[in-house]
Short mmCIF file of C-alpha atoms in Angstrom, two decimals:
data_model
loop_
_atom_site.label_atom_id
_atom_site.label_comp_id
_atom_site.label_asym_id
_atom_site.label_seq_id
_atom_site.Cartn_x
_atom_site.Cartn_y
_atom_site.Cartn_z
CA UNK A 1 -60.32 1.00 -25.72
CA UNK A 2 -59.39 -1.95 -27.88
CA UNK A 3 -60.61 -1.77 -32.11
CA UNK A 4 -62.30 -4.65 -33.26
CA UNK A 5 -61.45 -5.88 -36.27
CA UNK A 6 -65.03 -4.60 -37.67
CA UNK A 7 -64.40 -1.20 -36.20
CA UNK A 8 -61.37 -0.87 -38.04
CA UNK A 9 -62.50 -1.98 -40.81
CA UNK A 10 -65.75 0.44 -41.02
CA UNK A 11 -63.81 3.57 -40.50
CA UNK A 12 -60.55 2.35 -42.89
CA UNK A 13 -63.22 1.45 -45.75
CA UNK A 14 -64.95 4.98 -44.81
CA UNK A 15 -61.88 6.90 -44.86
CA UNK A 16 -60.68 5.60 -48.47
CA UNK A 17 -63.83 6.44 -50.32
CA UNK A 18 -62.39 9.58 -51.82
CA UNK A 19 -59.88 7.56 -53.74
CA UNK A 20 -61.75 6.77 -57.30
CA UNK A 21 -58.45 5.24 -58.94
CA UNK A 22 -60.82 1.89 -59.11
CA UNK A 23 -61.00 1.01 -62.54
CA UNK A 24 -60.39 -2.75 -64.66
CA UNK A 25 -57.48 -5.02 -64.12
CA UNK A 26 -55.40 -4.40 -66.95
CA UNK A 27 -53.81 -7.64 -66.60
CA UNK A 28 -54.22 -11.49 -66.48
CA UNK A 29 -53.23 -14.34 -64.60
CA UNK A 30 -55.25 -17.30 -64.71
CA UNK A 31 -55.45 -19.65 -60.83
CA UNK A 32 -52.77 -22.56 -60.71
CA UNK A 33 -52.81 -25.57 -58.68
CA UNK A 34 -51.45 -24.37 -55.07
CA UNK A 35 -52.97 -20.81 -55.10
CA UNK A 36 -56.04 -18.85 -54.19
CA UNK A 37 -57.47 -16.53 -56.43
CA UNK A 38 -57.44 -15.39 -60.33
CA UNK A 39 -56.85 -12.40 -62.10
CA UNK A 40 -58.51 -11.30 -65.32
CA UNK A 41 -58.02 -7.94 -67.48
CA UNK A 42 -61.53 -6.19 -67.73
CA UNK A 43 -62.21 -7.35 -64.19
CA UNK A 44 -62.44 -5.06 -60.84
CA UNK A 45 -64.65 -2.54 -59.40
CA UNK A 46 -67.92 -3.09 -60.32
CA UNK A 47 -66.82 -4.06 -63.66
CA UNK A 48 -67.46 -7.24 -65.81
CA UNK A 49 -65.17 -10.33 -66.41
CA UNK A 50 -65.84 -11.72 -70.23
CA UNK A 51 -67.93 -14.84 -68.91
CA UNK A 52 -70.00 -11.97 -67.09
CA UNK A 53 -69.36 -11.65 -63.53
CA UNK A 54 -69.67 -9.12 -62.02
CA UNK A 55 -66.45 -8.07 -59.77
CA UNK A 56 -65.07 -6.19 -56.71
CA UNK A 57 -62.69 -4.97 -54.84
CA UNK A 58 -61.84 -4.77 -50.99
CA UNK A 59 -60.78 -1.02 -51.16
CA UNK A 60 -59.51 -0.29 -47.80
CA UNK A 61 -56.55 1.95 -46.18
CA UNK A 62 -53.77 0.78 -44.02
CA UNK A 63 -53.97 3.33 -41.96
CA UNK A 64 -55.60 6.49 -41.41
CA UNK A 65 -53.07 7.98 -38.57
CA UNK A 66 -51.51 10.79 -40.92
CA UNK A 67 -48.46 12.33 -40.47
CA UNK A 68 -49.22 14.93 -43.34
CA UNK A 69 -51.38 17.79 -43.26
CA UNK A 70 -52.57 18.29 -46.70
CA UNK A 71 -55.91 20.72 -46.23
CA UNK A 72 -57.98 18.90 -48.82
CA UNK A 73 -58.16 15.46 -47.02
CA UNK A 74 -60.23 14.35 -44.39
CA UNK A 75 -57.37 12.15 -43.06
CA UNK A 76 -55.23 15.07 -42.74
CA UNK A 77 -53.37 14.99 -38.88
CA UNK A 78 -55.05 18.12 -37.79
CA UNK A 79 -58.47 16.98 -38.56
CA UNK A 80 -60.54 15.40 -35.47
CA UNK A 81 -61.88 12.24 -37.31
CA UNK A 82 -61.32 8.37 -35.23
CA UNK A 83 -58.29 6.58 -36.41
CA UNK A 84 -57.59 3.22 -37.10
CA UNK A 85 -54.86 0.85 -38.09
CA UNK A 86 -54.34 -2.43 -39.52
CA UNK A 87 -51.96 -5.19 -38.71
CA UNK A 88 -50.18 -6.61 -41.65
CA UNK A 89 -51.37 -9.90 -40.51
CA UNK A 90 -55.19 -8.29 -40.12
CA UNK A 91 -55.54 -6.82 -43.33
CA UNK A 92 -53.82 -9.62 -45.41
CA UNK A 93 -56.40 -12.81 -43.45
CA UNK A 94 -59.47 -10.33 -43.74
CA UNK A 95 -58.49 -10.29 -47.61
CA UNK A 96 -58.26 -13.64 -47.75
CA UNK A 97 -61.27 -14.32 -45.98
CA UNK A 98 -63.46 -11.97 -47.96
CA UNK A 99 -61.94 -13.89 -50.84
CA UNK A 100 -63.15 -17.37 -49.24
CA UNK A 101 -66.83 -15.56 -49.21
CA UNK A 102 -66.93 -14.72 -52.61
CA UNK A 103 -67.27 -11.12 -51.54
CA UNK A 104 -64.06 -9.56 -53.75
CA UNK A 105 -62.32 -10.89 -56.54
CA UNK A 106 -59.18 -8.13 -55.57
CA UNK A 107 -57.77 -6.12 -52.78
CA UNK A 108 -57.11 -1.68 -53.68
CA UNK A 109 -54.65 -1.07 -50.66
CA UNK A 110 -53.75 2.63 -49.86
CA UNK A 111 -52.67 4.39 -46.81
CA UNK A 112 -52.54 7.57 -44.89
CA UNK A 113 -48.15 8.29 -43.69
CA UNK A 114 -47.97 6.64 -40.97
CA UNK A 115 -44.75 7.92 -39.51
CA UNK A 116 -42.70 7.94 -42.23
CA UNK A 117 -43.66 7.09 -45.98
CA UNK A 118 -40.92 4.01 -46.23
CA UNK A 119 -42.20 3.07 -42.76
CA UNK A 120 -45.68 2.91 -44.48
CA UNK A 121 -44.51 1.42 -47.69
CA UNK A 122 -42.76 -1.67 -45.52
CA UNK A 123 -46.10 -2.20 -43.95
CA UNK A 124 -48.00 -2.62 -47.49
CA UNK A 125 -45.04 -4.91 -48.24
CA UNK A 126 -45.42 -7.06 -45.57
CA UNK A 127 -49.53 -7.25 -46.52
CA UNK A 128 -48.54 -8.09 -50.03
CA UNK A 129 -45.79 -10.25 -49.05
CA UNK A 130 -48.56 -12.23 -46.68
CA UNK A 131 -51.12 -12.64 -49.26
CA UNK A 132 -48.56 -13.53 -52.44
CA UNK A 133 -46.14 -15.93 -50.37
CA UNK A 134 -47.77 -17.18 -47.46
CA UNK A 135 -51.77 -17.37 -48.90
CA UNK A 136 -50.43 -17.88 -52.15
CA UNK A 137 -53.14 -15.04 -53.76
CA UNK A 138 -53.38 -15.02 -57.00
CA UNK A 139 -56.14 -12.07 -57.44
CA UNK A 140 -55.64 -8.34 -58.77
CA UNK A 141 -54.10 -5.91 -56.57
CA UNK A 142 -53.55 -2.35 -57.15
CA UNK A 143 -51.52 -0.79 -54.52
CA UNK A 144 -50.80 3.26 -54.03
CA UNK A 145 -47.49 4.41 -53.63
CA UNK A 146 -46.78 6.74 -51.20
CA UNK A 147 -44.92 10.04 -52.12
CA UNK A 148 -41.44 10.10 -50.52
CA UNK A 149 -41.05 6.35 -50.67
CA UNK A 150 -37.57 5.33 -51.50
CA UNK A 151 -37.06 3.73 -54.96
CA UNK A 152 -36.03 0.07 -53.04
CA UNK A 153 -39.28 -0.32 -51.82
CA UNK A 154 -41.23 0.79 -54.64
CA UNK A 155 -39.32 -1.68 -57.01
CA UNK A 156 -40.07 -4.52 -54.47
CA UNK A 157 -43.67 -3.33 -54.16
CA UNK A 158 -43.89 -3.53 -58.47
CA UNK A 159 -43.04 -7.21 -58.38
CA UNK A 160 -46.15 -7.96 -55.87
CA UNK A 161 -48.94 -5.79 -57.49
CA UNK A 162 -50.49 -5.84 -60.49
CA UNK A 163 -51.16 -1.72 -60.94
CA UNK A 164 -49.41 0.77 -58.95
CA UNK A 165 -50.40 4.51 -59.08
CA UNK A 166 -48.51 7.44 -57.67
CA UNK A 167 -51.19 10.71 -56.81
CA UNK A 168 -50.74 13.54 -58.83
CA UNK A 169 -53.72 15.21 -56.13
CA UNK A 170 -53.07 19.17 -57.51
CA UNK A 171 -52.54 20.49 -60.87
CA UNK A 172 -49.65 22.51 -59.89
CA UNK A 173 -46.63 23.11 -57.75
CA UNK A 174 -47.91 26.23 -56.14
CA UNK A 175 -51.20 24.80 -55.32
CA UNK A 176 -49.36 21.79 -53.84
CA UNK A 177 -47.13 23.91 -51.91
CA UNK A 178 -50.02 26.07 -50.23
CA UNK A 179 -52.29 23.11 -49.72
CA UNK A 180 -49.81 19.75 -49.31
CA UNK A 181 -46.85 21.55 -47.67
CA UNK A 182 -45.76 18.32 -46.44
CA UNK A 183 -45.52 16.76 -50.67
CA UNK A 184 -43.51 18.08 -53.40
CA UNK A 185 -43.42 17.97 -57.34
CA UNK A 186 -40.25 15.74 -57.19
CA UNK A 187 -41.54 13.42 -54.38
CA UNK A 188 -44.29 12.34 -56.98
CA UNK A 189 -43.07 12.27 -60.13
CA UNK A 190 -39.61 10.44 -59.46
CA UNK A 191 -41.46 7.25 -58.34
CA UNK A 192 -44.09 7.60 -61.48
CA UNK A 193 -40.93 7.93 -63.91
CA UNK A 194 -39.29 5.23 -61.87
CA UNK A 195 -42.57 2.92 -62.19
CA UNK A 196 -42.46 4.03 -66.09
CA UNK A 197 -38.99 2.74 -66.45
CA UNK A 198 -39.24 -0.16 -64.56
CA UNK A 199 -42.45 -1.05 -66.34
CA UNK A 200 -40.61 -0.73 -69.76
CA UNK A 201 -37.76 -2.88 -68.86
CA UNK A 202 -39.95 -5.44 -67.12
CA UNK A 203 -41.71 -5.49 -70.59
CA UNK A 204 -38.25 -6.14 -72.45
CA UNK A 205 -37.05 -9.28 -70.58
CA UNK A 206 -40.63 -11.02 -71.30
CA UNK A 207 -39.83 -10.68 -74.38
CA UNK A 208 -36.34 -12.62 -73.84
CA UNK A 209 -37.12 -14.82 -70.48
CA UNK A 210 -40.73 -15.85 -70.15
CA UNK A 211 -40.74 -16.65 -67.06
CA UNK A 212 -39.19 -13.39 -66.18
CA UNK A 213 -40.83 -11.71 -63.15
CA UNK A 214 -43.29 -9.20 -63.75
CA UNK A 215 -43.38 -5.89 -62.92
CA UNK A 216 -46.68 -4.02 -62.33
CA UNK A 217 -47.85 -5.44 -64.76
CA UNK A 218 -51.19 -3.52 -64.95
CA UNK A 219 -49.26 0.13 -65.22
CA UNK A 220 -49.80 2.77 -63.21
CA UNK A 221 -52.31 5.53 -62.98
CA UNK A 222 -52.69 8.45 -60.87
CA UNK A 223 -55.96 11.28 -59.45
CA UNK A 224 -56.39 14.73 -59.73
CA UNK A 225 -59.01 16.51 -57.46
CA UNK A 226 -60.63 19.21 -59.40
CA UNK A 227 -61.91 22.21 -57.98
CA UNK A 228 -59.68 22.54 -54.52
CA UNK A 229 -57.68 24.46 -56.24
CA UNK A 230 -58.08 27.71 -59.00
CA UNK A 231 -55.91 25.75 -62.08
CA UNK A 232 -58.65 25.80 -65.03
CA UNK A 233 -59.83 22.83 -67.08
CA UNK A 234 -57.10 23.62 -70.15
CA UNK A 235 -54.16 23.43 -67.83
CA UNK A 236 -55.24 19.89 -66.16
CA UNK A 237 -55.78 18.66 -69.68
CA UNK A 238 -52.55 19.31 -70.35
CA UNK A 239 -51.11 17.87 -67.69
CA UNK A 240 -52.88 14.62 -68.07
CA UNK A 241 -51.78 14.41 -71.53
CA UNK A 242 -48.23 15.16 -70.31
CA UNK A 243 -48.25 12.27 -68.33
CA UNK A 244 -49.81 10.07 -70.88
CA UNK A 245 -46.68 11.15 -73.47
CA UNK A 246 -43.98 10.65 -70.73
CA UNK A 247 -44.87 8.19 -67.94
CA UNK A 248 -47.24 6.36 -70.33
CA UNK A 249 -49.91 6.17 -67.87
CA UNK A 250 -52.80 3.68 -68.11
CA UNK A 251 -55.37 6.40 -66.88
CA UNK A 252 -55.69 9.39 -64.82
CA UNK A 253 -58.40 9.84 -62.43
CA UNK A 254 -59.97 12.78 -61.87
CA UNK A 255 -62.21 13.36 -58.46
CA UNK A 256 -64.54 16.16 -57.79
CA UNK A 257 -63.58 18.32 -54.54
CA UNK A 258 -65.77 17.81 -51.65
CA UNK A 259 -65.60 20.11 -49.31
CA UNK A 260 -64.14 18.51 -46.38
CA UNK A 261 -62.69 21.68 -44.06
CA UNK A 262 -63.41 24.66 -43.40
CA UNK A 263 -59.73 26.56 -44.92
CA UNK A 264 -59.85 29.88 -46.16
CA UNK A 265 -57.39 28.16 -48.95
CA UNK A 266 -60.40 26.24 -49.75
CA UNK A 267 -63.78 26.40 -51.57
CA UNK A 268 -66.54 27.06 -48.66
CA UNK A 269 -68.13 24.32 -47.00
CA UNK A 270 -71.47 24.92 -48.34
CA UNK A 271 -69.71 24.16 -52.44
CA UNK A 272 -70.90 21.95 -54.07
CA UNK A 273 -68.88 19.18 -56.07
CA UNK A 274 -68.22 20.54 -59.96
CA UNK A 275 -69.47 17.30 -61.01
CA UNK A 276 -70.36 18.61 -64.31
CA UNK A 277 -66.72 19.29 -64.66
CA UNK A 278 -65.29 16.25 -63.40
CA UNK A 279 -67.51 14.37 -66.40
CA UNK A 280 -66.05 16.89 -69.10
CA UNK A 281 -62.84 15.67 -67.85
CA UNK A 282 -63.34 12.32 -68.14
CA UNK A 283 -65.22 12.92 -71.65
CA UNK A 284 -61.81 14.97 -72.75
CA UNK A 285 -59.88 12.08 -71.64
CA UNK A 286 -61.16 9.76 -73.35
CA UNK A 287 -60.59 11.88 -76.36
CA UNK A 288 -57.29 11.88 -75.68
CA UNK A 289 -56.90 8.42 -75.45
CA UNK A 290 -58.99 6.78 -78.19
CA UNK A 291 -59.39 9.76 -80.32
CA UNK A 292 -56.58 10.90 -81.70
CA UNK A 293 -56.87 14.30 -80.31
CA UNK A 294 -54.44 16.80 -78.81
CA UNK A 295 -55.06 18.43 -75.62
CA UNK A 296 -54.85 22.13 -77.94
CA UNK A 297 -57.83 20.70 -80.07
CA UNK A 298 -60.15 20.17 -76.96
CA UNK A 299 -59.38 23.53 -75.07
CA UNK A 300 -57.20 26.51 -76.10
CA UNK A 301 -55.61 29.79 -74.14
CA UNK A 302 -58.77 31.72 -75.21
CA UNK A 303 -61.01 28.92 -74.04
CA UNK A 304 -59.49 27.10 -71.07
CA UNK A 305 -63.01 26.16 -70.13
CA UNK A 306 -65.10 23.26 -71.11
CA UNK A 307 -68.65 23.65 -72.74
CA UNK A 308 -71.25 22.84 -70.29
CA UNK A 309 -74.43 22.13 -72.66
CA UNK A 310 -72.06 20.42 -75.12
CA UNK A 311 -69.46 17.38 -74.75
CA UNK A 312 -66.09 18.16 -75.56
CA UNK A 313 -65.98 16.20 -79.07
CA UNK A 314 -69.72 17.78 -80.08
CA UNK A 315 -68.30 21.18 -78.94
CA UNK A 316 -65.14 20.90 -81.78
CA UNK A 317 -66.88 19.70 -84.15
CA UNK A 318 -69.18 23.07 -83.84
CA UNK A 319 -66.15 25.02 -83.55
CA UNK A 320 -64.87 23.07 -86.88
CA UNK A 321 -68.36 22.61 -89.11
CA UNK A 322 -66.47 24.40 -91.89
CA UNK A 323 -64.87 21.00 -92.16
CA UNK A 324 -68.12 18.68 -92.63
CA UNK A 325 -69.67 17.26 -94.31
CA UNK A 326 -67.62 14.39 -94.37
CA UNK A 327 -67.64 11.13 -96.59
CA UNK A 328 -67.64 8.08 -94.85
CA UNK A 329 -66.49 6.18 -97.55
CA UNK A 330 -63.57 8.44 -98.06
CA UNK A 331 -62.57 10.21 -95.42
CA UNK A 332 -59.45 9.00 -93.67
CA UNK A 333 -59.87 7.25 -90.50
CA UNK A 334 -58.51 10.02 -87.84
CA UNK A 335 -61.77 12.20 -89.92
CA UNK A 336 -64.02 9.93 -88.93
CA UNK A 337 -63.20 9.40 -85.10
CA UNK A 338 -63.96 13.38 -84.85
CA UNK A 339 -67.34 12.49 -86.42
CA UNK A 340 -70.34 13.43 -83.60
CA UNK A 341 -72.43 9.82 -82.84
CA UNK A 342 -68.84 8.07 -84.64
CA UNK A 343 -66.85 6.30 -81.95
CA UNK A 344 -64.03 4.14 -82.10
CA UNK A 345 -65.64 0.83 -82.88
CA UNK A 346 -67.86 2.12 -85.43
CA UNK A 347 -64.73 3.84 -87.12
CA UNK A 348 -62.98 0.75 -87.05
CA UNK A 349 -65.98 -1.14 -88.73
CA UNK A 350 -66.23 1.81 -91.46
CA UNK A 351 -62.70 1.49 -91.94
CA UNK A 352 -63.06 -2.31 -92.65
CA UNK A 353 -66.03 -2.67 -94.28
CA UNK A 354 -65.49 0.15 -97.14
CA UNK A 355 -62.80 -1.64 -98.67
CA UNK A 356 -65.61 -3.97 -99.80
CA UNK A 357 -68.44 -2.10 -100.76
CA UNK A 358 -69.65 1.47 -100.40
CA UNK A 359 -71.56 2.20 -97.08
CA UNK A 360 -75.39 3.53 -96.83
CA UNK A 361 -77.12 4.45 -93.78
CA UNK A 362 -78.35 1.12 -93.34
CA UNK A 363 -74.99 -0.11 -92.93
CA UNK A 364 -73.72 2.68 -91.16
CA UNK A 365 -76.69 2.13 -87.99
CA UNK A 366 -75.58 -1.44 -87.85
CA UNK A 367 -72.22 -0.48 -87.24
CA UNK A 368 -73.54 1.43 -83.90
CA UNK A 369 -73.30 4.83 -85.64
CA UNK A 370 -75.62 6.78 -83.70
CA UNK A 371 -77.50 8.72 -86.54
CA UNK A 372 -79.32 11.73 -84.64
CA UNK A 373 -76.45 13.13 -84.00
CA UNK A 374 -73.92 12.18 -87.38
CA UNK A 375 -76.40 12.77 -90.21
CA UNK A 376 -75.59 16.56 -90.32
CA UNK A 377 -71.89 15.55 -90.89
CA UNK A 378 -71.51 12.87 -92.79
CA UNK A 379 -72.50 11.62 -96.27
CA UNK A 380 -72.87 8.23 -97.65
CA UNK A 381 -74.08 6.01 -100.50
CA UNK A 382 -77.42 7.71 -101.60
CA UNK A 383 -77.12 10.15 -98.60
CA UNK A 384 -76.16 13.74 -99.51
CA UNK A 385 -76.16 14.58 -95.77
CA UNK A 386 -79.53 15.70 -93.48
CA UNK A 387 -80.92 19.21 -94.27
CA UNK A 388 -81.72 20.71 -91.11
CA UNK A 389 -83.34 23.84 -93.05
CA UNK A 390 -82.03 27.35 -93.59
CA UNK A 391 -81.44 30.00 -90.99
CA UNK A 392 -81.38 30.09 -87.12
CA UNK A 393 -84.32 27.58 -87.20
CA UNK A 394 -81.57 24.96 -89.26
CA UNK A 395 -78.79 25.78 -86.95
CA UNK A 396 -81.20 24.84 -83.52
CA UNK A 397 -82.30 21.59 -85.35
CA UNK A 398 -78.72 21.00 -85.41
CA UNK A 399 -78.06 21.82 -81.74
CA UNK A 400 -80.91 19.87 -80.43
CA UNK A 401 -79.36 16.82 -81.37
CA UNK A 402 -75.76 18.03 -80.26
CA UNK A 403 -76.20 18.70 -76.86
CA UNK A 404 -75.87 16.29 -74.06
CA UNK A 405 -78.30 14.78 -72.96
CA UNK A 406 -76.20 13.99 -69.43
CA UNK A 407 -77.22 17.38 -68.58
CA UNK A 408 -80.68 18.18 -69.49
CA UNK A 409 -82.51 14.89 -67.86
CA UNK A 410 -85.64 15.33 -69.63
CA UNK A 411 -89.03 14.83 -68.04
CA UNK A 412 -87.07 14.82 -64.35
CA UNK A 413 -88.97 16.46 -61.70
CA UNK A 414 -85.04 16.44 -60.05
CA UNK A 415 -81.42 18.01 -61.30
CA UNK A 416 -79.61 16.20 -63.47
CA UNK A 417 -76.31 14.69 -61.32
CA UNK A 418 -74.48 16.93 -63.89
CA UNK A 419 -76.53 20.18 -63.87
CA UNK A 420 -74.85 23.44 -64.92
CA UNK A 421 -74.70 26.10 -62.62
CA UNK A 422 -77.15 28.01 -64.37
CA UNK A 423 -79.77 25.64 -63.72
CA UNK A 424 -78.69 25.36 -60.07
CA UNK A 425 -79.15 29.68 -59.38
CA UNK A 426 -82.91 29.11 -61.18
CA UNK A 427 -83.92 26.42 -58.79
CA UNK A 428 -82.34 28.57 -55.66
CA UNK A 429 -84.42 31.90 -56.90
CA UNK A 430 -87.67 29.64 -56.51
CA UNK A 431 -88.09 28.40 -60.39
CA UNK A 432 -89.35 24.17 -60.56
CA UNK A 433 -86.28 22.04 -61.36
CA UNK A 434 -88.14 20.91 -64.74
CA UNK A 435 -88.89 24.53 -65.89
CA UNK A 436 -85.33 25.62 -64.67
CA UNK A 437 -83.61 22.68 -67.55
CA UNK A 438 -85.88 23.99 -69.79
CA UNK A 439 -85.36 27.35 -69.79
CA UNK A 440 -81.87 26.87 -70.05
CA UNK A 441 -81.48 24.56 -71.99
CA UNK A 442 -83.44 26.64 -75.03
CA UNK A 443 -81.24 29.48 -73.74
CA UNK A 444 -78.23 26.92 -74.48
CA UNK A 445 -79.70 26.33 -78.17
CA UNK A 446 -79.67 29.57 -79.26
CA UNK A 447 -76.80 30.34 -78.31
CA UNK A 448 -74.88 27.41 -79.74
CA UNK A 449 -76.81 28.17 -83.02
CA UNK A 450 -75.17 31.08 -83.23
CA UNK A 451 -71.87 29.64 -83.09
CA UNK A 452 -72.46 27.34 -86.20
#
């Protein structure tokens, strides 16, 4: 029976939802006369533009017809699920037309291997090709590139999209090999060092030719799916840092397992998603990006797990609180991003504003420094720093404010989205949800007292 357009499109939308790599443009290219469609660098997946729109994407897949058989995916060729696939010429006019409605401001293309990964990648090309030549679309596009795909066709596809990303999917080669027999190490990380390269050299000529042509201009970025697979938290933060140092990545993604098989290789059906985890991630992440940290600051060989009850930056500085108090009006810069309830924009504004004037704690809350949690590590002009009071009861004060809040959703007759396991065993073994945070939670206190 013949797939309507609508048909394809409900189960190629459906079947890409497990790809998160959605994130902001990255780069900019304003409409000109004779083209459809404008790009801007904050805007994308339910993200803002700076005159405040609110943006989207069409995130679809070419096809879901697999030739793979990684165990993690639902799209996998041994899996019973209904397949679909687009025309070129379908997928690049429903873009368009979406674009007409005002629906999306950008089009995330992926795809399943159909056949072959160059026979894939030609496909995408010809999509891109459609919209860029023939529709003359201007808008964001971030395309994947499929492991395997020979470097000719991911240098054309760099010249047509604004991001590209290559998936990382597993933290290692052996957990690749067991569960993606069909990928290998080499397969993704020759295209991400070729997009790297490329990238780099496409950044050079700009510099001499303005006009040159651009190449992915956005970066690159790639996804990790955490839990699938037994690697711990230390070893994919040092693998995402990796890639930051080498392929200078624009992010990594990182995407909670769910359960979509029933493998012996894999968690049981009945697992649920270690979204808790997937959040310290991201937190640890950011660290390493904006922060100035060091994937062996965050997590160590004797801790290669992150803190549940405390965010990765709250859970150093406890680790460290031998090294605060600190002054804000004198401590170097790279001090004060490590600072709990300091982030980057408030450091910046310290940074700038002391050279004028000594700070108080006036000064410092209009700067965004969120107090409740930086008053036991900081001092200021006519602030010696916040006594929290001697002994175990001090120490709790101290926690109270440290730990995140993400977790403990207080007053919520529900679990928190991010509730740590030991909640979850207290609400199976009968206890209220409420009664279950708060039991922990104290339980969490005390015990991070006793670390300070």
């Amino acid at each position: 029976m013949e797939q309507s357009l609508m048909d394809k499109l409900t189960i190629l939308a459906d079947s890409a939802k497990y790809d998160v790599a959605c994130t902001s443009s990255g780069a900019s290219h304003p409409a000109k006369r004779g083209t459809i469609g404008s790009c801007y660098a904050p805007g994308c997946c339910h993200a803002f533009t700076a005159d405040g729109r609110c943006v989207s994407l069409l995130k679809v897949l070419m096809s879901n017809c697999c030739a793979f058989d990684c165990s993690y995916c639902v799209n996998r060729k041994s899996n019973d699920v209904p397949r679909a696939t687009f025309s070129p010429r379908e997928l690049a006019e429903l873009t368009i037309e979406f674009y007409r409605r005002n629906y999306i401001e950008g089009l995330f293309l992926s795809s399943a291997v159909l056949g072959t990964p160059d026979y894939t990648t030609e496909r995408m090309l010809t999509v891109l090709r459609l919209l860029r030549n023939e529709y003359h679309f201007g808008g964001y596009i971030h395309a994947k590139t499929i492991p395997g795909t020979s470097p000719e066709l991911i240098q054309q596809m760099g010249y047509l999209a604004d991001r590209l990303s290559v998936n990382v999917e597993l933290p290692s080669e052996q957990s690749l090999h067991l569960l993606a027999p069909d990928k290998g190490r080499h397969s993704i990380f020759r295209p991400m060092k070729q997009i790297s390269v490329a990238g780099e050299e496409s950044r050079q000529e700009l510099t001499l030719y303005r006009h040159a042509p651009k190449f992915a201009p956005a970066g690159q970025s790639t996804q990790m799916i955490v839990g699938a697979s037994p690697e711990t938290d230390y070893h994919i933060l040092q693998l995402s840092e990796g890639m930051y140092q080498k392929y200078g990545l624009k992010r990594v993604f990182y995407s909670a397992y769910i359960p979509v098989s029933d493998d012996t290789r894999l968690p049981a059906l009945d697992t649920k998603p270690p979204l808790l985890r997937e959040h310290r991630l991201y937190q640890a992440d950011w660290l390493l990006r904006f922060y100035q940290f060091k994937a062996d600051e965050i997590l160590d060989k004797d801790n290669q797990s992150f803190n549940p009850y405390l965010d990765p930056k709250c859970n150093w500085a406890v680790q460290h609180y031998g090294l605060f108090p600190v002054d804000v009006n004198r401590a170097p810069f790279e001090m004060l991003l490590r600072v709990p309830g300091i982030g980057p924009k408030s450091a910046r504004r310290i940074r700038d504003a002391r050279r004028l004037s000594a700070l108080g704690l006036d000064e410092l809350k209009r700067m965004g420094v969120v107090l409740k949690r930086a008053q036991y590590f900081i001092t200021c002009r006519g602030f010696s720093g916040a006594h929290p009071g001697r002994g175990s009861a001090g120490r709790e004060r101290i926690t109270r404010a440290l730990i995140d809040p993400n977790v403990f959703s207080a007053g919520a007759e529900q679990l928190s989205m991010f509730a740590p396991p030991a909640v979850d065993r207290l609400v199976e073994q009968g206890v209220p949800p409420r009664a279950a945070q708060r039991m922990v939670r104290e339980e969490a206190v005390q015990r991070l007292a006793r670390a300070l």
